Tab-separated table of C-alpha atoms in Angstrom:
chain	number	residue	atom	x	y	z
K	1359	MET	CA	-13.195	-43.250	-57.942
K	1360	ILE	CA	-15.767	-42.443	-55.350
K	1361	ASP	CA	-14.971	-39.420	-53.081
K	1362	VAL	CA	-17.075	-39.291	-49.850
K	1363	THR	CA	-17.039	-36.572	-47.206
K	1364	LEU	CA	-18.117	-37.826	-43.788
K	1365	ASP	CA	-19.011	-36.141	-40.501
K	1366	MET	CA	-17.874	-38.814	-38.092
K	1367	GLU	CA	-18.141	-39.527	-34.454
K	1368	GLN	CA	-15.615	-42.128	-33.259
K	1369	TYR	CA	-15.888	-43.334	-29.812
K	1370	ASP	CA	-12.282	-44.552	-29.563
K	1371	CYS	CA	-10.496	-41.432	-31.101
K	1372	PRO	CA	-8.194	-39.512	-28.721
K	1373	PHE	CA	-8.836	-36.271	-30.652
K	1374	ILE	CA	-12.563	-36.473	-30.641
K	1375	HIS	CA	-12.514	-37.218	-26.909
K	1376	ALA	CA	-10.393	-34.168	-26.246
K	1377	THR	CA	-12.829	-31.902	-28.219
K	1378	GLU	CA	-15.740	-33.366	-26.309
K	1379	GLU	CA	-14.235	-32.249	-23.082
K	1380	HIS	CA	-12.638	-28.967	-24.083
K	1381	ASP	CA	-13.111	-26.143	-26.628
K	1382	LEU	CA	-10.417	-27.349	-29.129
K	1383	ALA	CA	-10.177	-27.796	-32.853
K	1384	PHE	CA	-7.623	-30.116	-34.551
K	1385	SER	CA	-6.575	-29.626	-38.235
K	1386	ALA	CA	-4.354	-32.242	-39.839
K	1387	VAL	CA	-1.414	-31.018	-41.814
K	1388	HIS	CA	0.297	-34.331	-42.298
K	1389	TRP	CA	-0.878	-37.962	-41.781
K	1390	GLU	CA	0.753	-41.390	-42.510
K	1391	PHE	CA	-0.548	-44.833	-41.660
K	1392	ASP	CA	1.942	-47.546	-40.569
K	1393	THR	CA	0.491	-50.882	-41.721
K	1394	ALA	CA	3.163	-52.765	-39.705
K	1395	THR	CA	2.055	-51.369	-36.428
K	1396	ASP	CA	-1.547	-50.320	-37.289
K	1397	THR	CA	-0.873	-46.773	-36.076
K	1398	LEU	CA	-1.520	-43.371	-37.518
K	1399	GLU	CA	1.162	-40.673	-37.281
K	1400	THR	CA	-0.119	-37.063	-37.643
K	1401	ARG	CA	1.035	-33.537	-37.391
K	1402	MET	CA	-1.857	-31.321	-36.268
K	1403	VAL	CA	-2.470	-27.656	-35.696
K	1404	VAL	CA	-4.518	-27.336	-32.496
K	1405	GLU	CA	-6.625	-24.283	-31.698
K	1406	GLY	CA	-8.041	-23.414	-28.256
K	1407	ASP	CA	-9.984	-20.411	-26.969
K	1408	ASP	CA	-6.815	-19.287	-25.108
K	1409	ARG	CA	-3.488	-20.616	-23.778
K	1410	GLU	CA	-5.098	-22.154	-20.763
K	1411	SER	CA	-7.880	-23.935	-22.732
K	1412	LEU	CA	-5.248	-25.250	-25.138
K	1413	GLY	CA	-3.137	-26.614	-22.218
K	1414	ARG	CA	-6.130	-28.354	-20.579
K	1415	GLY	CA	-7.168	-29.899	-23.878
K	1416	LEU	CA	-3.690	-31.195	-24.672
K	1417	THR	CA	-3.389	-32.749	-21.200
K	1418	GLU	CA	-6.686	-34.527	-21.885
K	1419	LEU	CA	-5.258	-35.786	-25.205
K	1420	ARG	CA	-2.059	-36.991	-23.671
K	1421	GLU	CA	-3.919	-39.044	-21.118
K	1422	HIS	CA	-6.093	-41.070	-23.533
K	1423	ASP	CA	-5.322	-44.736	-23.850
K	1424	GLY	CA	-5.252	-44.587	-27.582
K	1425	LEU	CA	-2.380	-42.233	-27.751
K	1426	ARG	CA	1.020	-43.887	-28.384
K	1427	GLU	CA	3.355	-40.950	-28.933
K	1428	TYR	CA	3.107	-37.074	-28.339
K	1429	ASN	CA	5.428	-34.285	-29.132
K	1430	LEU	CA	4.518	-30.577	-28.733
K	1431	LEU	CA	6.436	-28.965	-31.660
K	1432	SER	CA	5.470	-25.346	-30.979
K	1433	LYS	CA	2.886	-23.218	-29.140
K	1434	THR	CA	1.854	-19.678	-29.348
K	1435	GLY	CA	-1.021	-18.368	-27.278
K	1436	GLY	CA	-4.021	-20.582	-28.025
K	1437	VAL	CA	-2.465	-22.334	-30.996
K	1438	GLY	CA	-0.220	-25.344	-30.971
K	1439	HIS	CA	1.546	-27.661	-33.465
K	1440	ILE	CA	1.785	-31.308	-32.259
K	1441	ARG	CA	3.058	-34.606	-33.597
K	1442	THR	CA	1.105	-37.681	-32.488
K	1443	VAL	CA	0.976	-41.462	-33.042
K	1444	ILE	CA	-2.419	-43.087	-32.255
K	1445	ASP	CA	-3.727	-46.631	-32.427
K	1446	GLU	CA	-5.906	-47.565	-35.371
K	1447	THR	CA	-9.572	-46.706	-34.464
K	1448	ALA	CA	-12.424	-49.062	-35.250
K	1449	ALA	CA	-13.698	-46.728	-37.987
K	1450	MET	CA	-10.277	-46.483	-39.546
K	1451	SER	CA	-10.011	-50.275	-39.620
K	1452	THR	CA	-13.452	-50.651	-41.167
K	1453	ILE	CA	-12.585	-48.179	-43.996
K	1454	ARG	CA	-9.224	-49.688	-44.687
K	1455	ASP	CA	-10.554	-53.238	-44.771
K	1456	GLY	CA	-13.170	-52.111	-47.224
K	1457	GLY	CA	-10.540	-50.684	-49.579
K	1458	GLY	CA	-11.050	-47.044	-48.599
K	1459	TYR	CA	-8.229	-44.464	-48.183
K	1460	ILE	CA	-7.959	-40.865	-46.961
K	1461	THR	CA	-8.107	-38.353	-49.862
K	1462	GLY	CA	-7.806	-35.055	-47.871
K	1463	PRO	CA	-6.995	-33.382	-44.540
K	1464	PHE	CA	-9.296	-34.047	-41.600
K	1465	TYR	CA	-10.762	-31.507	-39.175
K	1466	ILE	CA	-11.963	-32.247	-35.659
K	1467	ALA	CA	-14.149	-30.127	-33.416
K	1468	ASP	CA	-17.121	-30.402	-31.101
K	1469	GLY	CA	-16.907	-34.183	-30.772
K	1470	SER	CA	-16.958	-35.026	-34.463
K	1471	GLU	CA	-14.504	-35.360	-37.277
K	1472	LEU	CA	-14.670	-34.268	-40.987
K	1473	TRP	CA	-13.217	-37.078	-43.248
K	1474	HIS	CA	-12.522	-37.191	-46.843
K	1475	VAL	CA	-12.425	-40.877	-47.917
K	1476	GLY	CA	-11.994	-42.391	-51.353
K	1477	PHE	CA	-12.982	-45.736	-52.847
K	1478	ASP	CA	-12.156	-47.279	-56.185
K	1479	GLY	CA	-15.757	-48.439	-56.857
K	1480	ARG	CA	-19.403	-48.130	-55.832
K	1481	GLY	CA	-19.518	-51.607	-54.405
K	1482	GLU	CA	-16.634	-50.906	-52.030
K	1483	ALA	CA	-18.086	-47.547	-51.002
K	1484	ASP	CA	-21.623	-48.867	-50.297
K	1485	GLY	CA	-20.449	-51.965	-48.490
K	1486	THR	CA	-17.910	-50.064	-46.312
K	1487	LEU	CA	-20.352	-47.399	-45.412
K	1488	SER	CA	-22.916	-50.019	-44.469
K	1489	ARG	CA	-20.467	-51.772	-42.131
K	1490	LEU	CA	-19.323	-48.511	-40.744
K	1491	ASP	CA	-22.894	-47.768	-39.661
K	1492	ARG	CA	-22.885	-50.675	-37.198
K	1493	ASP	CA	-20.479	-49.183	-34.623
K	1494	ASN	CA	-20.227	-45.478	-35.525
K	1495	GLU	CA	-22.308	-42.464	-35.813
K	1496	TYR	CA	-21.762	-40.587	-39.092
K	1497	GLU	CA	-23.399	-38.520	-41.748
K	1498	VAL	CA	-22.478	-38.422	-45.415
K	1499	LEU	CA	-22.140	-34.721	-46.268
K	1500	GLU	CA	-21.110	-35.159	-49.852
K	1501	ARG	CA	-20.567	-38.012	-52.370
K	1502	ASP	CA	-18.880	-37.334	-55.668
K	1503	GLU	CA	-18.044	-39.645	-58.549
K	1504	PRO	CA	-15.747	-37.627	-60.802
K	1505	ASP	CA	-14.972	-39.148	-64.185
K	1506	LEU	CA	-11.426	-39.383	-65.580
K	1507	PRO	CA	-11.474	-36.113	-67.510
K	1508	GLU	CA	-12.614	-34.312	-64.320
K	1509	LEU	CA	-9.825	-35.925	-62.358
K	1510	GLN	CA	-7.297	-35.117	-65.062
K	1511	GLY	CA	-8.408	-31.520	-65.076
K	1512	PHE	CA	-8.110	-31.229	-61.262
K	1513	ILE	CA	-4.616	-32.603	-61.235
K	1514	GLN	CA	-3.350	-30.501	-64.089
K	1515	ASN	CA	-4.761	-27.276	-62.614
K	1516	ALA	CA	-3.805	-27.964	-58.956
K	1517	GLY	CA	-0.833	-25.619	-59.419
K	1518	ALA	CA	-3.071	-22.797	-60.498
K	1519	ALA	CA	-5.246	-23.304	-57.426
K	1520	MET	CA	-2.232	-23.218	-55.172
K	1521	THR	CA	-1.171	-19.964	-56.775
K	1522	LEU	CA	-4.508	-18.392	-55.823
K	1523	ILE	CA	-4.273	-19.836	-52.318
K	1524	GLU	CA	-0.813	-18.341	-51.901
K	1525	GLY	CA	-2.231	-15.024	-53.049
K	1526	CYS	CA	-4.745	-15.068	-50.252
K	1527	LYS	CA	-1.849	-15.803	-47.797
K	1528	ASP	CA	0.088	-12.865	-49.131
K	1529	LEU	CA	-2.633	-10.351	-47.990
K	1530	SER	CA	-2.234	-8.678	-44.695
K	1531	ASP	CA	-5.095	-8.912	-42.232
K	1532	VAL	CA	-6.183	-5.472	-43.065
K	1533	GLU	CA	-6.077	-5.956	-46.760
K	1534	ARG	CA	-8.037	-9.230	-46.520
K	1535	GLU	CA	-10.670	-7.694	-44.175
K	1536	THR	CA	-11.044	-4.711	-46.415
K	1537	LEU	CA	-11.522	-6.783	-49.604
K	1538	GLN	CA	-14.032	-9.126	-47.844
K	1539	THR	CA	-16.084	-6.233	-46.499
K	1540	ALA	CA	-15.977	-4.320	-49.828
K	1541	ALA	CA	-17.192	-7.366	-51.682
K	1542	SER	CA	-19.816	-8.471	-49.224
K	1543	GLU	CA	-21.309	-4.851	-48.995
K	1544	GLY	CA	-21.342	-4.305	-52.728
K	1545	TYR	CA	-18.489	-1.978	-53.357
K	1546	PHE	CA	-17.600	-3.807	-56.629
K	1547	GLU	CA	-21.195	-3.990	-57.897
K	1548	SER	CA	-22.725	-1.715	-60.474
K	1549	PRO	CA	-24.311	0.487	-59.187
K	1550	ARG	CA	-22.332	0.311	-55.953
K	1551	SER	CA	-24.181	-0.250	-52.672
K	1552	ALA	CA	-21.109	0.699	-50.766
K	1553	THR	CA	-18.576	3.557	-51.167
K	1554	LEU	CA	-15.162	4.595	-49.955
K	1555	GLY	CA	-16.901	6.606	-47.379
K	1556	THR	CA	-19.038	3.823	-45.908
K	1557	LEU	CA	-15.987	1.477	-45.976
K	1558	ALA	CA	-13.919	4.179	-44.184
K	1559	GLU	CA	-16.610	4.496	-41.519
K	1560	GLU	CA	-16.712	0.690	-41.167
K	1561	PHE	CA	-12.979	0.556	-40.396
K	1562	ASP	CA	-12.763	3.952	-38.609
K	1563	VAL	CA	-10.084	5.229	-41.071
K	1564	SER	CA	-9.867	7.971	-43.677
K	1565	LYS	CA	-10.968	7.454	-47.283
K	1566	PRO	CA	-7.389	7.557	-48.549
K	1567	ALA	CA	-6.361	4.886	-46.041
K	1568	VAL	CA	-9.163	2.519	-47.023
K	1569	SER	CA	-8.556	3.226	-50.708
K	1570	LYS	CA	-4.855	2.326	-50.277
K	1571	ASN	CA	-5.794	-0.975	-48.569
K	1572	LEU	CA	-8.189	-1.874	-51.280
K	1573	ARG	CA	-5.694	-1.075	-54.110
K	1574	ARG	CA	-2.901	-3.046	-52.427
K	1575	GLY	CA	-5.081	-6.064	-51.873
K	1576	GLN	CA	-6.423	-5.929	-55.376
K	1577	ARG	CA	-2.991	-5.552	-56.841
K	1578	LYS	CA	-1.658	-8.589	-54.998
K	1579	MET	CA	-4.716	-10.791	-55.937
K	1580	LEU	CA	-4.817	-9.615	-59.535
K	1581	GLN	CA	-1.143	-10.620	-60.046
K	1582	ARG	CA	-1.874	-14.086	-58.558
K	1583	VAL	CA	-4.965	-14.410	-60.801
K	1584	VAL	CA	-2.820	-13.528	-63.965
K	1585	ASP	CA	-0.157	-16.061	-62.764
K	1586	ALA	CA	-2.823	-18.734	-62.234
K	1587	MET	CA	-4.330	-18.147	-65.640
K	1588	GLY	CA	-0.926	-18.806	-67.143
K	1589	GLU	CA	-0.701	-22.100	-65.347
K	1590	LEU	CA	-4.091	-23.356	-66.413
K	1591	GLU	CA	-3.971	-26.238	-68.930
K	1592	GLU	CA	-5.711	-25.607	-72.234
């Protein structure tokens, strides 16, 4: 398997067009290609600078000729959740015809799209990327060729990785910011380059308050680490 990360500019993509005209970012949470109709169904989280920017950007998206279906599932402030069906783009067609397939979520902002694409062999990858270069602007950000033991290890330990991710989600905003600041400023180093006093000043709270936030955050993350270690395959 060849795993390639691309920074892609597609001239016929409705999402890229919307981000060129407005300050928007699209993050895919679900995608499914329909080979019978050559369309891509997605569910996306859309972020704008504010509610007005989000509204203008989504209007731009709905007016694109490549958009088949659009549903606004929810919207709060400058963030929306949408379902769309779009026509197959030229780049999508080239990758599919070359034996490529999407291996991870894609992210779109500032007129370009981050793609994770897989191929079964080097010949397919090299040939497809060469053809893709004819009609699209793109940059290969990363190319990885994991062997079977690496792939097996990734799959077996995916549950442990999700446990750690869920631990991060369990943190409150204050706990997360406190842990991040403490780590970046050297609170956990020896000798320490940050103290409870400097952290308290940073957040404009008392030492007991910042200590409490640190302990709560550490306790949550430590429990998730212990759980993840138990899920790791030997």
